[in-house]
mmCIF file of C-alpha atoms and ligand atoms in Angstrom:
data_model
loop_
_atom_site.group_PDB
_atom_site.id
_atom_site.type_symbol
_atom_site.label_atom_id
_atom_site.label_comp_id
_atom_site.label_asym_id
_atom_site.label_seq_id
_atom_site.Cartn_x
_atom_site.Cartn_y
_atom_site.Cartn_z
ATOM 1 C CA MET A 207 45.196 25.368 13.672
ATOM 2 C CA THR A 208 48.794 24.846 13.733
ATOM 3 C CA GLY A 209 51.853 23.851 16.205
ATOM 4 C CA LEU A 210 53.637 26.230 18.384
ATOM 5 C CA LYS A 211 55.785 28.245 16.164
ATOM 6 C CA ALA A 212 56.317 31.377 18.199
ATOM 7 C CA VAL A 213 56.687 32.348 21.892
ATOM 8 C CA VAL A 214 55.774 36.075 22.314
ATOM 9 C CA TRP A 215 57.483 37.565 25.575
ATOM 10 C CA ASP A 216 55.849 40.597 27.645
ATOM 11 C CA VAL A 217 58.512 42.342 29.402
ATOM 12 C CA ASP A 218 57.353 43.992 32.832
ATOM 13 C CA GLY A 219 56.308 41.493 35.332
ATOM 14 C CA THR A 220 56.963 38.706 33.062
ATOM 15 C CA LEU A 221 60.896 38.971 32.361
ATOM 16 C CA ALA A 222 61.367 40.431 35.629
ATOM 17 C CA GLU A 223 59.362 42.235 38.407
ATOM 18 C CA THR A 224 60.511 45.419 36.801
ATOM 19 C CA GLU A 225 57.399 47.348 38.100
ATOM 20 C CA ARG A 226 58.189 47.085 41.733
ATOM 21 C CA ASP A 227 61.828 47.287 41.979
ATOM 22 C CA GLY A 228 62.602 49.275 38.687
ATOM 23 C CA HIS A 229 59.977 51.628 37.360
ATOM 24 C CA ARG A 230 58.239 52.466 41.109
ATOM 25 C CA VAL A 231 61.685 53.219 42.349
ATOM 26 C CA ALA A 232 62.735 55.397 39.342
ATOM 27 C CA PHE A 233 59.405 57.420 39.224
ATOM 28 C CA ASN A 234 59.902 58.202 43.020
ATOM 29 C CA LEU A 235 63.727 59.217 42.117
ATOM 30 C CA ALA A 236 62.413 61.487 39.433
ATOM 31 C CA PHE A 237 59.756 63.261 41.740
ATOM 32 C CA ALA A 238 62.641 64.243 43.964
ATOM 33 C CA GLU A 239 64.795 65.576 41.453
ATOM 34 C CA GLU A 240 61.993 67.548 40.242
ATOM 35 C CA GLY A 241 61.297 68.890 43.978
ATOM 36 C CA LEU A 242 57.992 67.470 44.146
ATOM 37 C CA ALA A 243 57.034 65.853 47.611
ATOM 38 C CA TRP A 244 55.261 63.037 45.658
ATOM 39 C CA GLY A 245 56.175 59.418 46.294
ATOM 40 C CA TRP A 246 54.321 55.882 45.407
ATOM 41 C CA ASP A 247 54.574 53.366 47.724
ATOM 42 C CA GLU A 248 53.930 49.837 46.740
ATOM 43 C CA ALA A 249 50.293 49.421 47.712
ATOM 44 C CA ARG A 250 49.675 52.919 45.716
ATOM 45 C CA TYR A 251 51.697 51.872 42.541
ATOM 46 C CA GLY A 252 49.738 48.766 42.516
ATOM 47 C CA GLU A 253 46.682 50.385 42.151
ATOM 48 C CA LEU A 254 48.113 52.722 39.307
ATOM 49 C CA LEU A 255 49.249 49.815 37.449
ATOM 50 C CA HIS A 256 45.727 49.386 35.907
ATOM 51 C CA VAL A 257 46.749 52.442 33.816
ATOM 52 C CA THR A 258 49.425 51.273 31.116
ATOM 53 C CA GLY A 259 51.884 53.508 29.986
ATOM 54 C CA GLY A 260 54.321 55.879 32.337
ATOM 55 C CA ARG A 261 52.992 59.257 31.240
ATOM 56 C CA GLU A 262 49.535 57.987 31.187
ATOM 57 C CA ARG A 263 50.006 56.599 34.811
ATOM 58 C CA LEU A 264 51.398 59.940 35.993
ATOM 59 C CA MET A 265 48.634 61.874 34.273
ATOM 60 C CA ALA A 266 46.353 59.723 36.281
ATOM 61 C CA ASP A 267 47.687 60.283 39.521
ATOM 62 C CA MET A 268 48.044 64.202 39.088
ATOM 63 C CA VAL A 269 43.984 64.496 38.938
ATOM 64 C CA ASN A 270 44.249 63.646 42.551
ATOM 65 C CA ARG A 271 47.125 66.055 43.447
ATOM 66 C CA PRO A 272 46.284 69.780 44.410
ATOM 67 C CA ASP A 273 49.726 70.983 43.861
ATOM 68 C CA ALA A 274 49.765 69.516 40.126
ATOM 69 C CA PRO A 275 49.402 72.015 37.333
ATOM 70 C CA ALA A 276 45.921 73.266 36.925
ATOM 71 C CA ASP A 277 46.016 73.026 33.233
ATOM 72 C CA GLU A 278 45.927 70.076 31.042
ATOM 73 C CA ALA A 279 48.849 71.271 29.019
ATOM 74 C CA GLY A 280 51.045 71.923 32.212
ATOM 75 C CA ARG A 281 50.409 68.529 33.582
ATOM 76 C CA LEU A 282 51.558 66.968 29.878
ATOM 77 C CA ALA A 283 54.618 68.841 30.108
ATOM 78 C CA LEU A 284 55.418 67.908 33.798
ATOM 79 C CA ALA A 285 54.457 64.172 32.912
ATOM 80 C CA GLN A 286 56.934 64.323 29.870
ATOM 81 C CA ARG A 287 59.758 65.643 32.184
ATOM 82 C CA LEU A 288 59.038 63.058 34.478
ATOM 83 C CA HIS A 289 58.790 60.098 32.311
ATOM 84 C CA THR A 290 62.170 61.101 30.578
ATOM 85 C CA ARG A 291 63.761 61.328 34.220
ATOM 86 C CA LYS A 292 62.167 58.315 35.008
ATOM 87 C CA ASN A 293 63.285 56.275 32.309
ATOM 88 C CA ARG A 294 67.054 57.362 32.773
ATOM 89 C CA TYR A 295 66.708 56.384 36.364
ATOM 90 C CA TYR A 296 65.386 52.894 35.185
ATOM 91 C CA GLU A 297 68.238 52.542 32.796
ATOM 92 C CA ALA A 298 70.657 53.280 35.573
ATOM 93 C CA LEU A 299 68.851 50.971 38.163
ATOM 94 C CA VAL A 300 69.003 48.222 35.480
ATOM 95 C CA ASP A 301 72.838 48.926 34.926
ATOM 96 C CA GLN A 302 73.712 48.421 38.300
ATOM 97 C CA GLY A 303 72.308 44.982 38.611
ATOM 98 C CA MET A 304 69.016 46.183 40.711
ATOM 99 C CA ILE A 305 66.398 43.775 38.598
ATOM 100 C CA ALA A 306 66.877 40.114 38.149
ATOM 101 C CA ALA A 307 65.073 37.999 35.796
ATOM 102 C CA ARG A 308 62.268 36.079 37.020
ATOM 103 C CA SER A 309 63.302 32.413 37.489
ATOM 104 C CA GLY A 310 63.375 30.144 34.670
ATOM 105 C CA VAL A 311 62.950 32.977 32.400
ATOM 106 C CA MET A 312 66.556 32.850 30.701
ATOM 107 C CA ALA A 313 66.591 29.128 30.344
ATOM 108 C CA LEU A 314 63.532 28.816 28.337
ATOM 109 C CA MET A 315 64.688 31.526 26.176
ATOM 110 C CA ARG A 316 67.867 29.633 25.325
ATOM 111 C CA GLU A 317 65.568 26.362 25.154
ATOM 112 C CA ALA A 318 63.099 27.965 22.733
ATOM 113 C CA ALA A 319 66.248 29.360 20.678
ATOM 114 C CA ALA A 320 67.989 25.868 20.552
ATOM 115 C CA ALA A 321 64.787 24.221 19.302
ATOM 116 C CA GLY A 322 64.280 26.897 16.558
ATOM 117 C CA VAL A 323 61.182 28.169 18.195
ATOM 118 C CA LEU A 324 60.659 31.788 16.898
ATOM 119 C CA GLN A 325 60.514 34.538 19.989
ATOM 120 C CA ALA A 326 59.197 37.973 19.979
ATOM 121 C CA ILE A 327 58.794 40.916 22.394
ATOM 122 C CA VAL A 328 55.501 42.492 22.763
ATOM 123 C CA THR A 329 55.396 45.119 25.324
ATOM 124 C CA THR A 330 54.133 49.191 25.343
ATOM 125 C CA THR A 331 56.727 49.990 27.911
ATOM 126 C CA SER A 332 59.485 52.517 26.127
ATOM 127 C CA ARG A 333 62.120 51.011 24.160
ATOM 128 C CA SER A 334 64.827 52.525 25.948
ATOM 129 C CA ASN A 335 63.785 50.439 28.894
ATOM 130 C CA VAL A 336 63.695 47.438 27.000
ATOM 131 C CA VAL A 337 67.235 47.656 25.468
ATOM 132 C CA ALA A 338 68.469 48.427 29.032
ATOM 133 C CA LEU A 339 66.945 45.199 30.669
ATOM 134 C CA MET A 340 67.667 43.095 27.759
ATOM 135 C CA SER A 341 71.352 44.345 27.405
ATOM 136 C CA ARG A 342 71.810 43.635 31.057
ATOM 137 C CA LEU A 343 70.138 39.936 30.809
ATOM 138 C CA LEU A 344 71.652 38.717 27.407
ATOM 139 C CA GLY A 345 74.528 40.932 26.541
ATOM 140 C CA ALA A 346 75.066 43.634 23.792
ATOM 141 C CA ARG A 347 73.727 40.967 20.768
ATOM 142 C CA TRP A 348 70.437 40.400 22.882
ATOM 143 C CA ASP A 349 68.358 41.317 19.704
ATOM 144 C CA ALA A 350 69.392 38.325 17.768
ATOM 145 C CA MET A 351 67.370 36.184 20.106
ATOM 146 C CA PHE A 352 64.228 37.711 19.116
ATOM 147 C CA ALA A 353 62.319 37.850 15.167
ATOM 148 C CA THR A 354 60.875 41.079 16.437
ATOM 149 C CA VAL A 355 60.629 43.501 19.057
ATOM 150 C CA VAL A 356 57.604 45.574 19.683
ATOM 151 C CA CYS A 357 57.564 48.568 22.122
ATOM 152 C CA GLY A 358 55.437 51.464 23.069
ATOM 153 C CA GLU A 359 56.772 53.705 20.433
ATOM 154 C CA ASP A 360 55.373 51.248 17.878
ATOM 155 C CA ALA A 361 52.030 50.769 19.148
ATOM 156 C CA GLN A 362 49.582 54.270 19.551
ATOM 157 C CA ARG A 363 47.233 52.169 21.860
ATOM 158 C CA LYS A 364 48.840 50.521 24.930
ATOM 159 C CA LYS A 365 47.761 47.023 26.371
ATOM 160 C CA PRO A 366 45.054 46.022 26.867
ATOM 161 C CA ASP A 367 44.448 47.332 23.323
ATOM 162 C CA PRO A 368 45.735 44.251 20.877
ATOM 163 C CA GLN A 369 47.543 46.569 18.491
ATOM 164 C CA ALA A 370 51.349 45.873 19.867
ATOM 165 C CA TYR A 371 50.211 41.795 19.470
ATOM 166 C CA GLU A 372 48.874 42.321 16.102
ATOM 167 C CA LEU A 373 51.672 44.253 14.988
ATOM 168 C CA ALA A 374 53.933 41.514 16.260
ATOM 169 C CA LEU A 375 52.006 38.875 14.378
ATOM 170 C CA HIS A 376 52.070 40.760 11.241
ATOM 171 C CA ARG A 377 56.034 41.303 11.408
ATOM 172 C CA LEU A 378 56.419 37.399 12.228
ATOM 173 C CA GLY A 379 53.806 36.429 9.237
ATOM 174 C CA LEU A 380 52.202 34.234 11.656
ATOM 175 C CA SER A 381 48.504 33.687 12.468
ATOM 176 C CA ALA A 382 47.358 33.953 16.109
ATOM 177 C CA ASP A 383 46.538 30.263 16.601
ATOM 178 C CA SER A 384 50.531 29.420 15.842
ATOM 179 C CA ALA A 385 51.867 31.827 18.577
ATOM 180 C CA LEU A 386 51.559 31.697 22.480
ATOM 181 C CA ALA A 387 52.120 34.752 24.633
ATOM 182 C CA LEU A 388 53.649 34.853 28.044
ATOM 183 C CA GLU A 389 52.161 37.526 30.085
ATOM 184 C CA ASP A 390 51.835 38.120 33.991
ATOM 185 C CA SER A 391 49.021 40.942 34.088
ATOM 186 C CA ALA A 392 45.298 41.308 33.425
ATOM 187 C CA PRO A 393 45.775 44.193 30.771
ATOM 188 C CA GLY A 394 48.513 41.989 29.184
ATOM 189 C CA MET A 395 46.386 38.962 28.885
ATOM 190 C CA ALA A 396 43.515 41.107 27.519
ATOM 191 C CA ALA A 397 45.533 42.348 24.891
ATOM 192 C CA ALA A 398 47.029 39.035 23.784
ATOM 193 C CA ARG A 399 43.440 37.323 23.818
ATOM 194 C CA ALA A 400 41.942 40.385 21.728
ATOM 195 C CA ALA A 401 44.518 39.697 19.425
ATOM 196 C CA GLY A 402 43.520 35.950 19.355
ATOM 197 C CA LEU A 403 46.603 34.376 21.021
ATOM 198 C CA ARG A 404 46.650 31.812 23.556
ATOM 199 C CA VAL A 405 48.332 33.046 26.932
ATOM 200 C CA TRP A 406 50.352 31.254 29.313
ATOM 201 C CA LEU A 407 49.820 33.625 32.636
ATOM 202 C CA ARG A 408 52.315 33.555 35.232
ATOM 203 C CA PRO A 409 51.421 36.173 37.667
ATOM 204 C CA SER A 410 53.746 38.828 38.900
ATOM 205 C CA VAL A 411 53.568 40.088 42.407
ATOM 206 C CA TYR A 412 51.227 42.932 41.248
ATOM 207 C CA PHE A 413 48.583 40.970 39.623
ATOM 208 C CA PRO A 414 47.780 37.900 41.896
ATOM 209 C CA CYS A 415 45.304 35.595 40.197
ATOM 210 C CA THR A 416 44.039 32.216 41.244
ATOM 211 C CA GLU A 417 41.288 31.548 38.885
ATOM 212 C CA MET A 418 40.963 31.235 35.144
ATOM 213 C CA ALA A 419 38.080 30.618 33.543
ATOM 214 C CA ASP A 420 39.062 30.846 30.100
ATOM 215 C CA PRO A 421 40.422 27.740 28.439
ATOM 216 C CA ALA A 422 42.547 29.640 26.304
ATOM 217 C CA VAL A 423 44.787 30.911 29.080
ATOM 218 C CA HIS A 424 47.031 28.784 31.092
ATOM 219 C CA LEU A 425 47.263 30.064 34.631
ATOM 220 C CA SER A 426 50.418 28.893 36.165
ATOM 221 C CA ALA A 427 51.905 29.300 39.933
ATOM 222 C CA PRO A 428 53.962 32.177 40.216
ATOM 223 C CA ALA A 429 56.811 30.165 41.109
ATOM 224 C CA ASP A 430 56.403 27.445 38.601
ATOM 225 C CA LEU A 431 59.187 27.723 35.864
ATOM 226 C CA PRO A 432 57.452 26.331 32.563
ATOM 227 C CA THR A 433 60.106 24.519 29.930
ATOM 228 C CA LEU A 434 59.450 24.667 26.394
ATOM 229 C CA ALA A 435 57.852 20.966 26.702
ATOM 230 C CA ASP A 436 55.532 22.417 29.095
ATOM 231 C CA LEU A 437 54.566 25.267 26.766
ATOM 232 C CA GLN A 438 54.136 22.782 23.631
ATOM 233 C CA THR A 439 52.203 20.141 25.374
ATOM 234 C CA TRP A 440 49.772 22.778 27.147
ATOM 235 C CA PHE A 441 49.768 24.487 23.213
ATOM 236 C CA THR A 442 48.802 21.515 21.755
ATOM 237 C CA HIS A 443 46.161 20.263 24.229
ATOM 238 C CA SER A 444 44.409 23.577 24.437
ATOM 239 C CA ARG A 445 44.265 23.507 20.516
ATOM 240 C CA ALA A 446 42.354 20.162 20.901
ATOM 241 C CA SER A 447 39.927 21.178 23.557
ATOM 242 C CA LEU A 448 39.309 24.725 21.948
ATOM 243 C CA ALA A 449 38.531 23.042 18.591
ATOM 244 C CA SER A 450 36.006 20.621 20.177
ATOM 245 C CA ALA A 451 34.442 23.190 22.463
ATOM 246 C CA ALA A 452 33.793 25.200 18.886
ATOM 247 C CA LEU A 453 31.970 22.192 17.522
HETATM 248 C C1 XBP B 58 54.141 48.286 30.654
HETATM 249 C C2 XBP B 58 53.698 49.523 31.482
HETATM 250 C C3 XBP B 58 54.440 50.259 31.289
HETATM 251 C C4 XBP B 58 55.506 50.406 32.271
HETATM 252 C C5 XBP B 58 56.172 51.623 32.278
HETATM 253 O O1 XBP B 58 53.106 47.335 30.121
HETATM 254 O O2 XBP B 58 52.494 49.423 31.546
HETATM 255 O O3 XBP B 58 53.781 51.485 31.348
HETATM 256 O O4 XBP B 58 54.800 50.477 33.578
HETATM 257 O O5 XBP B 58 57.099 51.800 31.100
HETATM 258 P P1 XBP B 58 53.580 45.932 29.292
HETATM 259 P P2 XBP B 58 56.788 53.148 30.236
HETATM 260 O O6 XBP B 58 54.744 45.489 29.930
HETATM 261 O O7 XBP B 58 52.386 45.265 29.771
HETATM 262 O O8 XBP B 58 53.379 46.210 27.939
HETATM 263 O O9 XBP B 58 57.124 54.545 31.451
HETATM 264 O O10 XBP B 58 57.895 53.143 29.382
HETATM 265 O O11 XBP B 58 55.622 53.531 29.912
HETATM 266 MG MG1 MG B 59 53.577 42.710 32.056
#
């Protein structure tokens, strides 16, 4: 096992409350534009978040809608159209400044960059959503902050599958035990753990979590702002305790 070489950021829910304030709102705007009397309130959207991927979420919801197309091909075409529109609305909401970074996020990114710790993004959201959000938060040269950016288009299988994390480790040329994932949700945590990474879990509004049995996951309070020193201290400590547990 080695020291902390890379911090791997999830996007939705970790960098910002994008689901409640961004994607959900944008899906509802897309439904209205399509002339559909559909709407996802905060509670329903929370249930649907257990399906990762916007198109997949739309398909899951259509199963219970009598006014959705009856055939699979019709539903897929509608999901594709709604998803494209949703992503356009999402970008507009971000450009209007409707999505703020969660507290402490930007400071931690700058601290890690100054300390020479590699950073990566691993998300299974669409790349256009990542570009919009990161340009807003960090400016046009945002990608200089990250050694690699893995998005939904890069991984056939979405979280909780580990594929996106495995691809990021491959691109970084690092083993899982030298990187730490920052996540907010159960599917995200499962993806990172299945790829062998330890996880700093800071729950977002949709994924409240009060107990954690896995010693390779640090559960923080939603309001707690980790510093780089916090991450490094826990990373070192967890390495030692995991190694002794394995004896
Ligand atoms: C994010 C998702 C995405 C977003 C919407 O997962 O599940 O589906 O909700 O984005 P994570 P798309 O950040 O944990 O990878 O509509 O582009 O799928
Ligand atoms: Mg997330």
